[in-house]
Coordinates of C-alpha atoms in Angstrom, one line a residue:
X14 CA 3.5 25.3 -17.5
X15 CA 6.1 26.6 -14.9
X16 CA 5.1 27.3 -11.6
X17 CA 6.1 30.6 -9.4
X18 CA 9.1 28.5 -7.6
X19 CA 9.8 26.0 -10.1
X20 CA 12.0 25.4 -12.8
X21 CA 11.1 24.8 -16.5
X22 CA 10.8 21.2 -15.8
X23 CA 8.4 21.3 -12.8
X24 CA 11.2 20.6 -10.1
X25 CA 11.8 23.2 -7.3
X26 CA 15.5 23.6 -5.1
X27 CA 15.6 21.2 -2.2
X28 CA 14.0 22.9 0.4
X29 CA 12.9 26.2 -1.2
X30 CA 9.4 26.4 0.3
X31 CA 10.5 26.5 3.3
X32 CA 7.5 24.1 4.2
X33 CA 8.3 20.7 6.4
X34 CA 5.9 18.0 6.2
X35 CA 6.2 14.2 8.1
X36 CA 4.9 11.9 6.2
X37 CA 4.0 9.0 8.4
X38 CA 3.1 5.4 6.2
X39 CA 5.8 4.7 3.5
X40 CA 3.6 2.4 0.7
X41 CA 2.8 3.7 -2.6
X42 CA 0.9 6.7 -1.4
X43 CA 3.7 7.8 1.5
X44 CA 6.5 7.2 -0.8
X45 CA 4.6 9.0 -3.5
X46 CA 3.8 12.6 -1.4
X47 CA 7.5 12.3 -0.1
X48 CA 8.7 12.1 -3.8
X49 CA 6.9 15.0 -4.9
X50 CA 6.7 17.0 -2.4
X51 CA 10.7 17.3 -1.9
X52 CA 10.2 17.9 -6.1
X53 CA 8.1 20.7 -5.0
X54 CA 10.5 22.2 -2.6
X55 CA 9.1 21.0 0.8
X56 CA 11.7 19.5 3.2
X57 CA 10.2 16.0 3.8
X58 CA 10.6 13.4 6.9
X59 CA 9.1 9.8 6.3
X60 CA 8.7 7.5 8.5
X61 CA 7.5 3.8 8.6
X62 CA 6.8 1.6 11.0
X63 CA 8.1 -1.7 8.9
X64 CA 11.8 -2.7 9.4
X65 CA 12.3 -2.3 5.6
X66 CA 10.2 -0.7 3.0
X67 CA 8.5 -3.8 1.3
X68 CA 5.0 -4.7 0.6
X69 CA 3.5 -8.2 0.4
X70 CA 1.4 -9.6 -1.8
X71 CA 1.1 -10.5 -5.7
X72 CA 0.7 -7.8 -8.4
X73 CA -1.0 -4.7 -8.5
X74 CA -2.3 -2.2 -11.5
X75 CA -1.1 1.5 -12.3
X76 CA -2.4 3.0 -15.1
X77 CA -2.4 6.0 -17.0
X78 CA -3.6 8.3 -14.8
X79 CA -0.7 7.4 -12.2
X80 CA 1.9 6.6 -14.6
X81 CA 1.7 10.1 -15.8
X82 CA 3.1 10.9 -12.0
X83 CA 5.8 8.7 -12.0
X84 CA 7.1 9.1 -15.9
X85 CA 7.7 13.0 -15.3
X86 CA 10.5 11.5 -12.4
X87 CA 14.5 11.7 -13.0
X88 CA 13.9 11.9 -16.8
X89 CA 12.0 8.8 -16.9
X90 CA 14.7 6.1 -15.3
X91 CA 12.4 5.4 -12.7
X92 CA 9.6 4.5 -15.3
X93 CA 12.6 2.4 -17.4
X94 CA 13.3 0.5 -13.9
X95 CA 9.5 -0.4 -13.5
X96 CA 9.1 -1.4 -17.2
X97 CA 12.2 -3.6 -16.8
X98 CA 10.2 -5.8 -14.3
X99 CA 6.5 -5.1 -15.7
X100 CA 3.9 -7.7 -16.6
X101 CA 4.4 -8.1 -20.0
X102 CA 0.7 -8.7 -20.3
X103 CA -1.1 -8.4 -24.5
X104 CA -4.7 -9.3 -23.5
X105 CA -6.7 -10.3 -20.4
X106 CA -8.7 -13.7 -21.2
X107 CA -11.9 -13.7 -18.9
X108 CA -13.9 -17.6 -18.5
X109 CA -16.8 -18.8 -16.7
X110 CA -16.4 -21.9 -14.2
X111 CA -16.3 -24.1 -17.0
X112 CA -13.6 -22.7 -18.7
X113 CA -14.9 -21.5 -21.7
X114 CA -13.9 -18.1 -23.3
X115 CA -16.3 -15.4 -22.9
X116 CA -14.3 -12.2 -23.3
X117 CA -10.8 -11.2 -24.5
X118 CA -9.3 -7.6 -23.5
X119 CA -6.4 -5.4 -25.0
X120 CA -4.9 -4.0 -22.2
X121 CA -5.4 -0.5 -22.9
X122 CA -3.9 2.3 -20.7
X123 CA -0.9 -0.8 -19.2
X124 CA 1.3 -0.8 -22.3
X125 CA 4.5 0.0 -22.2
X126 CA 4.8 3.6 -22.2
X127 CA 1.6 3.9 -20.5
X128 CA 1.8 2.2 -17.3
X129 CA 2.3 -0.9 -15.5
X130 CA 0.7 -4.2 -13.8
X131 CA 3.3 -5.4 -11.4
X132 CA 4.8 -6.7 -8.3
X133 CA 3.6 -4.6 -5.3
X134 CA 7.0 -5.1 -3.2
X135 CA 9.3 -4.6 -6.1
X136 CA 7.1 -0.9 -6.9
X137 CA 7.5 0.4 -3.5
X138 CA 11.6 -0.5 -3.8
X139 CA 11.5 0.9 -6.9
X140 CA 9.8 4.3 -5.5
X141 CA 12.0 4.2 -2.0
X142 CA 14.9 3.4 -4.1
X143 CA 14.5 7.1 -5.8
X144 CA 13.3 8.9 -2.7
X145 CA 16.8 7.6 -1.4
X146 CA 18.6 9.2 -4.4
X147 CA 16.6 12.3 -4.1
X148 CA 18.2 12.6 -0.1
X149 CA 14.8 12.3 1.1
X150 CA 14.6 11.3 5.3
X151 CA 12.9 7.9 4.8
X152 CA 13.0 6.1 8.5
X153 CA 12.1 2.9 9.2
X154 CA 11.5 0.9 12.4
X155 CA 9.8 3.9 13.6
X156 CA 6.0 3.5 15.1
X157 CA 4.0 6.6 15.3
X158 CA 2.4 6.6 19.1
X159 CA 1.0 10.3 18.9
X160 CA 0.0 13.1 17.2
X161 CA -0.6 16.6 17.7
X162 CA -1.1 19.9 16.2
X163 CA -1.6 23.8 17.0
X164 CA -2.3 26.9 15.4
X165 CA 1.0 26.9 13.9
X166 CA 2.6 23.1 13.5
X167 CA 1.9 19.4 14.1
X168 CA 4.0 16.5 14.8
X169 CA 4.2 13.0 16.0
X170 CA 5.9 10.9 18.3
X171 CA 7.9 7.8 17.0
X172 CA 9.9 6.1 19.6
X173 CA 9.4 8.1 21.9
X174 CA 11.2 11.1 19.6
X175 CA 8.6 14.4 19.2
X176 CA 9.1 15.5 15.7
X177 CA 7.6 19.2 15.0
X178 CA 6.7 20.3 11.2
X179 CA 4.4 22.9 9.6
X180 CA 2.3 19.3 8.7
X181 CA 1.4 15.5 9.1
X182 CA 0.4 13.5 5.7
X183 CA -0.8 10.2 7.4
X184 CA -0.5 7.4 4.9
X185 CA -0.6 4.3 7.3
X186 CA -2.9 2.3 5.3
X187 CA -6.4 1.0 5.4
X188 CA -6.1 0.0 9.2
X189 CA -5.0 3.5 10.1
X190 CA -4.3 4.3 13.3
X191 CA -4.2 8.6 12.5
X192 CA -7.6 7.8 11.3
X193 CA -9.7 8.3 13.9
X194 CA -7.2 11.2 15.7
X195 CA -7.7 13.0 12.7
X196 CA -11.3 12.5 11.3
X197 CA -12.4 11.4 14.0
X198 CA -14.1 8.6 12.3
X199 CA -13.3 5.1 14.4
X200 CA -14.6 2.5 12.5
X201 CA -15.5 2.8 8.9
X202 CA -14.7 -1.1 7.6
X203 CA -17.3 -3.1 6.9
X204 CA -18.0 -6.6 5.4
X205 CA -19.0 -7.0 2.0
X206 CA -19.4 -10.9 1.7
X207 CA -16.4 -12.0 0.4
X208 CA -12.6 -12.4 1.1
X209 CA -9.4 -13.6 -1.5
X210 CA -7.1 -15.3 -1.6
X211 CA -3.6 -13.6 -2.8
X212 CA -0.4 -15.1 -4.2
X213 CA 2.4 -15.0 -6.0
X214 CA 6.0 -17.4 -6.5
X215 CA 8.3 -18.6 -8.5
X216 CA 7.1 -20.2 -11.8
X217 CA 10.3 -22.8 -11.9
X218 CA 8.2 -24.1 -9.0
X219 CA 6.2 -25.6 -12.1
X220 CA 8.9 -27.4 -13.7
X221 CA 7.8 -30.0 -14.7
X222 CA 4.2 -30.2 -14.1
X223 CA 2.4 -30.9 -17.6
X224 CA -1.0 -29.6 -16.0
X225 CA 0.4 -26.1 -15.1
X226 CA 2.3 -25.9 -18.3
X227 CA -1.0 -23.9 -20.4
X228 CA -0.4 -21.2 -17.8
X229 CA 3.6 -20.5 -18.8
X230 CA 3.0 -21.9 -22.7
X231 CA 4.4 -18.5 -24.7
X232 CA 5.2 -16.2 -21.9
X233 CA 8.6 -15.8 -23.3
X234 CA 6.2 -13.1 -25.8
X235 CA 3.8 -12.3 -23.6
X236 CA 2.6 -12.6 -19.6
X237 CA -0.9 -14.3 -19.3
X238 CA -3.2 -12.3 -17.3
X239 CA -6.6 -14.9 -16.7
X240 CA -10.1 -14.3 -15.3
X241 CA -12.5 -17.3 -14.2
X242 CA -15.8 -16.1 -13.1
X243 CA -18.3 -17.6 -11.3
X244 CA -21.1 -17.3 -9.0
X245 CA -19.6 -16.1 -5.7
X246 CA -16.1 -16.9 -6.5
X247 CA -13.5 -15.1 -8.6
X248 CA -10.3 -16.7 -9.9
X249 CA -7.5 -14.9 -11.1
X250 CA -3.9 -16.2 -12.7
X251 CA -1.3 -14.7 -14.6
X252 CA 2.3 -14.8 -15.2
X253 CA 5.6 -11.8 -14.7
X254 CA 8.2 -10.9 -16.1
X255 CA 7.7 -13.4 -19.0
X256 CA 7.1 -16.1 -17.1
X257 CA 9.2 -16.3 -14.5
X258 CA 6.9 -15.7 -11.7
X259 CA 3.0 -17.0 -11.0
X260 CA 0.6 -14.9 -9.5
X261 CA -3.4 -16.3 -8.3
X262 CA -5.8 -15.0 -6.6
X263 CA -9.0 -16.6 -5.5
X264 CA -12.3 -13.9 -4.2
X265 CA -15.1 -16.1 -2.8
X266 CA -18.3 -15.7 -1.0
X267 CA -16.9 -15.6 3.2
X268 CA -18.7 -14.0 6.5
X269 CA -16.4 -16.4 8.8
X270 CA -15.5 -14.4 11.2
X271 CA -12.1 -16.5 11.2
X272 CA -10.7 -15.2 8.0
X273 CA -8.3 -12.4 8.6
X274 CA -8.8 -8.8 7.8
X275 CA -5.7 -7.6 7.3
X276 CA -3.9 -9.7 4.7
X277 CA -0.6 -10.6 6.2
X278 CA -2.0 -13.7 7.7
X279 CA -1.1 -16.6 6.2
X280 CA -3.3 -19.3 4.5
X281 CA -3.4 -22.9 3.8
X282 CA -4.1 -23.0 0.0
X283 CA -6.3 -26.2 0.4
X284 CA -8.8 -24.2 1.9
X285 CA -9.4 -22.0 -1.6
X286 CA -9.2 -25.5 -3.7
X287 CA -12.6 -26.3 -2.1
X288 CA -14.0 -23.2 -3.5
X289 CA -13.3 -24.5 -6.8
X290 CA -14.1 -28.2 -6.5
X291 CA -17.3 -28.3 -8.3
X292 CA -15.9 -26.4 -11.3
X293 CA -15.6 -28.1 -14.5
X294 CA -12.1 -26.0 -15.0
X295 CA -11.3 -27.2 -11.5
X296 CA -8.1 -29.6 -12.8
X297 CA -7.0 -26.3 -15.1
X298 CA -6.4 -24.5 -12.2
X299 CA -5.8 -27.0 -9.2
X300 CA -2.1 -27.9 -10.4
X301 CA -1.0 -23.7 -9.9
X302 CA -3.0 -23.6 -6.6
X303 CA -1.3 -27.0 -5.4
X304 CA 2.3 -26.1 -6.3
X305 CA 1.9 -23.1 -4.6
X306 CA 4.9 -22.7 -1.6
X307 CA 3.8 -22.9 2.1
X308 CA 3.9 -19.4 3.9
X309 CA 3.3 -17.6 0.1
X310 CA -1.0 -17.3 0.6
X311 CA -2.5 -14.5 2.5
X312 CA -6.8 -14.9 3.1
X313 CA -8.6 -11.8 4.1
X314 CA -11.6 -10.4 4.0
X315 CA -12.7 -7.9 1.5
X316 CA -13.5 -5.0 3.6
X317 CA -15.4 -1.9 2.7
X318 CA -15.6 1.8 3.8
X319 CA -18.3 4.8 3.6
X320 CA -16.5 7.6 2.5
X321 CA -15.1 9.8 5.4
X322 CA -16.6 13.3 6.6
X323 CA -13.7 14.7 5.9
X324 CA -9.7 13.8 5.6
X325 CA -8.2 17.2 7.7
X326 CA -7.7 17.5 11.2
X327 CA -9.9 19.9 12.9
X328 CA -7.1 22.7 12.9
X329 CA -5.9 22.0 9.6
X330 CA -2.1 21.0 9.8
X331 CA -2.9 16.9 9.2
X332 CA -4.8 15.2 6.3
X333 CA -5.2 11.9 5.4
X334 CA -4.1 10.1 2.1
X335 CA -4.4 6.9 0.5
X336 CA -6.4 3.8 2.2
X337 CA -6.0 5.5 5.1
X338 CA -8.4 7.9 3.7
X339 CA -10.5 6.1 1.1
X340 CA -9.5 2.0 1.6
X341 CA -10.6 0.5 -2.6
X342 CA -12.1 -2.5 -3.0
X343 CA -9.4 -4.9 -5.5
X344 CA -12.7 -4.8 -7.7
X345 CA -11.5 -1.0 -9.0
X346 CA -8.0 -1.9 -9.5
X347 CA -7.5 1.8 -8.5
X348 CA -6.2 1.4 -4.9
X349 CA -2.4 2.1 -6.4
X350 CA -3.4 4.7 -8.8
X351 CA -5.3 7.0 -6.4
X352 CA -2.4 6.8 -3.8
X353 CA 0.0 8.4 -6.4
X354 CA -2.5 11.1 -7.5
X355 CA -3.1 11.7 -3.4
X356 CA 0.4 11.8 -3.2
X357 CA 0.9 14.0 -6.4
X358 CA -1.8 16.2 -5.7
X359 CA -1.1 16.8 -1.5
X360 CA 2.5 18.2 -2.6
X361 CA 1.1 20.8 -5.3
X362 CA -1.6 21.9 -2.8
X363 CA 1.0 22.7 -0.1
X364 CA 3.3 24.7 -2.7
X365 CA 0.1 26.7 -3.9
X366 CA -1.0 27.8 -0.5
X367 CA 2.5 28.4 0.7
X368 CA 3.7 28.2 4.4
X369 CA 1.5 30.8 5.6
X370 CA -1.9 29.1 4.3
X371 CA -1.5 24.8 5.2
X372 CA -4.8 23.8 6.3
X373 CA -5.9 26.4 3.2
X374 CA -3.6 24.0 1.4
X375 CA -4.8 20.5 3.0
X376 CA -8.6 21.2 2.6
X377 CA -7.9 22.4 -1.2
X378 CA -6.6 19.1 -1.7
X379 CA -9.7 17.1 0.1
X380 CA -12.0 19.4 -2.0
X381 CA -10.4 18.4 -5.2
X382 CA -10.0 14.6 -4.6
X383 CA -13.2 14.0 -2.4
X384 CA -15.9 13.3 -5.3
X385 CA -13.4 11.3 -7.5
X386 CA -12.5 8.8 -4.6
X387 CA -15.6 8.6 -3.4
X388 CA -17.1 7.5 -6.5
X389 CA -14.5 5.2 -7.4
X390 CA -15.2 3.2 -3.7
X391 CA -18.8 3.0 -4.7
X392 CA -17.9 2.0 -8.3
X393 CA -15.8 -1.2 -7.1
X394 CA -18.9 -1.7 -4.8
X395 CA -21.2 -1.7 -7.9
X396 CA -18.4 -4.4 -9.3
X397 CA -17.8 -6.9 -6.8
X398 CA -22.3 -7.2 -6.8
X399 CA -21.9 -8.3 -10.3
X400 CA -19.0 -10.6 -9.7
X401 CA -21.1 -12.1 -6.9
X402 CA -24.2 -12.6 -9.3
X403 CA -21.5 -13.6 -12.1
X404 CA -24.9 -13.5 -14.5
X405 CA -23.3 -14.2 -17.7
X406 CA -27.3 -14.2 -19.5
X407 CA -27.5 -10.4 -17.8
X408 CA -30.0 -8.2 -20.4
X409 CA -28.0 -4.9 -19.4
X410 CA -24.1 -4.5 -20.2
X411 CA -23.6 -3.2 -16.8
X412 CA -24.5 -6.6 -15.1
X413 CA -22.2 -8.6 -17.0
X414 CA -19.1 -9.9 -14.2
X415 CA -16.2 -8.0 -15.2
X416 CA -13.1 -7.4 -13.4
X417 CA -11.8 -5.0 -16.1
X418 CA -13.3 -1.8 -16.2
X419 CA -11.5 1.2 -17.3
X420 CA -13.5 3.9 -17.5
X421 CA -12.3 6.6 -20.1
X422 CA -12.8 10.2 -16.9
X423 CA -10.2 7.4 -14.2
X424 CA -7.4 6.4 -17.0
X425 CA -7.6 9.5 -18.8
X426 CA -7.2 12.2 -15.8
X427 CA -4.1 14.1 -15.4
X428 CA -4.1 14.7 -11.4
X429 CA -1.3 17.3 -11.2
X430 CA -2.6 19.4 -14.6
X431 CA -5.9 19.7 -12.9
X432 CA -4.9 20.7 -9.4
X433 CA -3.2 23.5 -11.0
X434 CA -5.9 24.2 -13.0
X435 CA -8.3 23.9 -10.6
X436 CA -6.9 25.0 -7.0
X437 CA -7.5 29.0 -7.0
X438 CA -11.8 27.6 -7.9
X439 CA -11.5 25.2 -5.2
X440 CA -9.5 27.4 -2.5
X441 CA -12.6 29.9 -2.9
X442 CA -15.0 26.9 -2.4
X443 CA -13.6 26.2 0.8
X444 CA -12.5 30.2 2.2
X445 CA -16.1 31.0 1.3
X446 CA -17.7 28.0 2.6
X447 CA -19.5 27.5 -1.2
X448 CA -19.7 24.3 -3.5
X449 CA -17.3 23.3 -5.4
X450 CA -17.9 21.3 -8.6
X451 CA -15.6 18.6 -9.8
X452 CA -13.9 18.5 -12.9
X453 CA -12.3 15.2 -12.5
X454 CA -15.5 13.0 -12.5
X455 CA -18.3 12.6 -14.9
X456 CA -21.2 15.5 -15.3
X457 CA -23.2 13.2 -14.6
X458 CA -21.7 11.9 -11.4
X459 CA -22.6 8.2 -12.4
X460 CA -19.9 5.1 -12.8
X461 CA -20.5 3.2 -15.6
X462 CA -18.3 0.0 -16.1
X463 CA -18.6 0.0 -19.5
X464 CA -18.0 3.4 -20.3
X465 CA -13.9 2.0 -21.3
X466 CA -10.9 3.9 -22.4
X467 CA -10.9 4.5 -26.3
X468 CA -14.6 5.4 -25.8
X469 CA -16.0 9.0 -25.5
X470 CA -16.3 9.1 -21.9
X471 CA -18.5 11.6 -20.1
X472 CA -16.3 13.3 -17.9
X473 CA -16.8 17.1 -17.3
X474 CA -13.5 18.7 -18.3
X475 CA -11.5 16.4 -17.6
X476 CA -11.5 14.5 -21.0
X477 CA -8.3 15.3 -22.9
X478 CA -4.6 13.9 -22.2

């Protein structure tokens, strides 16, 4: 479908809509909205408060529904550069603490073509690397002190430089500090119980080690992706790029107040071998945690968040995206793929409403996105309980520990169909002051973890590719 604006392929002139937006947070979700909404005419100034656009870490998911963003840029290259450095991942081999099999899973809605489980810092390169070619203004090194708004524009102030556009798009992650200046919501973390360890190096690191060798044995095929379950802890390790890099992560029980909560602190791995040490599959696993270089693990604590009132300042020219807005649980392994459809879906909002309508335009896009995060959070919530339990002997399907769930209304959801679909219904929800009912959710509002892709799913109409 072409749009009034756009040409047949879905891409307006640079700066036809004569909209400016800042975009302040450049991850997945800022680099996302600046991508599409200079593809949707908007004249776009990012800004990041990092030196370099980079992400620590070890691997995260994107599936379907936020592949289907990304594929549709520059012909597909960009896709082609994030297969080249995929996962290469057939099957995900879930264990209990003594290391016997107890599931196998065909990883459905990651193959290539579809999407992609990968290295966080070499996605957002990937991402700023085409906002680059696109002429986007992508600043670094720049910290947001202020913002402010009116009637007719908002801005910020980064270095002591007051920038002025029609809009803000705060993006600045799950410790935001836009949060409370536009919700007005100042603390919304919580504890949940548990913290993780994260990883990822190397695997010539390995050479050599005959206990580590099971986790790199045929990777030249295919990347391992492993889960070991237990009660209270989680263990996770896999293998890139065939092979040549190790990824673990470790989620355990934890209300120390001396773990960190943002995860950029660095940890000393012998810490999460304890966790481990009365595990029969202990020695299976102890040689990858051992090997693993000083300075590469991160501890923090697994935080949760209520749902916000609301994401849109109170005059309507700034909104909130990504974990800024609605931080996941790694439970949901949705945190990526709802920053691209914020992204996505932010940028089509602003070109429907048009200069003249913004806040019409941000609170459209709050009312479209509100019910599907919100369930989401609480479905990663309803996860990481059964992980905790890890009752393998559970009657009901539902209370088996799983950290694969791919419910057929998330991976199947085309964010940027529906928004046009579904804006001029919304957009009269919110001038009117009326409900609005979601599409992109189940009818029954429920989030079931076995409800998978390849299943009939019970979304509303949201069901079809």
């Amino acid at each position: 479908m072409t749009h009034i604006g756009l040409g047949a392929d879905g891409v307006a002139k640079p700066h036809s809509s004569g909209i400016q937006v800042i975009i302040v947070g450049l991850g997945l979700a800022g680099l996302t909205a600046a991508i599409e909404c200079h593809r949707k005419g908007h004249t776009v100034i990012g800004l990041e408060k990092a030196a370099q656009p980079t992400h620590l870490g070890d691997i995260l998911s994107i599936g379907r529904n936020g592949s289907v963003v990304i594929h549709k840029w520059d012909n597909g290259s960009v896709a082609k550069s994030l297969d080249s450095i995929r996962c290469d991942i057939d099957l995900i081999t879930v264990y209990d603490e003594a290391g016997e099999v107890k599931d196998q899973k065909e990883m459905d809605g990651y193959r290539p073509g579809e999407g992609w489980v990968i290295n966080r810092s070499d996605t957002v390169r990937a991402l700023y690397d085409y906002g680059r070619r696109l002429g986007i203004d992508l600043r670094f090194g720049l910290p947001v002190t202020e913002y402010w708004e009116d009637e007719q524009q908002a801005g910020v102030i980064a270095a002591g430089e007051r920038i002025t556009a029609d809009c803000v798009i705060a993006s600045d992650g799950i410790h935001s500090n836009a949060r409370p200046i536009i919700s007005g919501a100042h603390a919304i973390l919580r504890k949940t119980g548990s913290a993780i360890y994260r990883c990822g190096y190397p695997s010539e690191v390995l050479r050599g080690c005959a206990e580590a060798e099971w986790l790199l044995r045929n990777t030249e095929n295919h990347d391992q992706l492993n889960h070991f379950i237990g009660k209270d802890i989680t263990m996770l390790m896999g293998t890139g790029r065939h092979g040549k890099d190790v990824y673990w992560g470790c989620m355990h029980k934890s209300f120390h107040d001396d773990v960190s909560e943002p995860w950029l602190q660095p940890s000393d791995v012998t810490n999460a071998l304890k966790y481990i040490e009365h595990w029969p599959a202990k020695d299976k696993l102890a040689a990858i945690i051992e090997k693993t270089p000083q300075g590469k693990c991160f501890d923090h604590l697994v935080m949760a968040a209520d749902p916000l009132t609301r994401w849109v300042s109170e005059k309507g020219r700034m909104i909130l995206i990504g974990d800024a807005a609605h931080p996941f649980l790694p439970t949901t392994g949705q945190g990526a793929n709802q920053a691209i459809e914020d992204g996505a879906v932010v940028a089509i909002c602003l070109e429907l409403a048009g200069k003249q309508r913004i806040p019409l335009g941000l609170r459209v896009m709050q009312k479209l996105r509100y019910d599907r995060v919100s369930l989401i959070q609480d479905g990663g919530l309803k996860m990481l309980a059964s992980l905790q339990k890890a009752n393998w002997k559970a009657e009901s399907k539902e209370d088996v520990p799983t950290m694969v769930a791919r419910p057929f209304w998330i991976f199947s959801h085309d964010c940027e169909r529906d928004t046009y679909q579904e804006f001029g219904k919304a957009a009269n929800a919110v001038l009117n002051e009326t409900e609005y009912t979601a599409t992109n959710i189940p009818s029954d509002g429920l989030f079931r973890i076995i409800d998978e892709e390849g299943q009939k799913g019970t979304a509303g109409g949201d069901s079809k590719m």
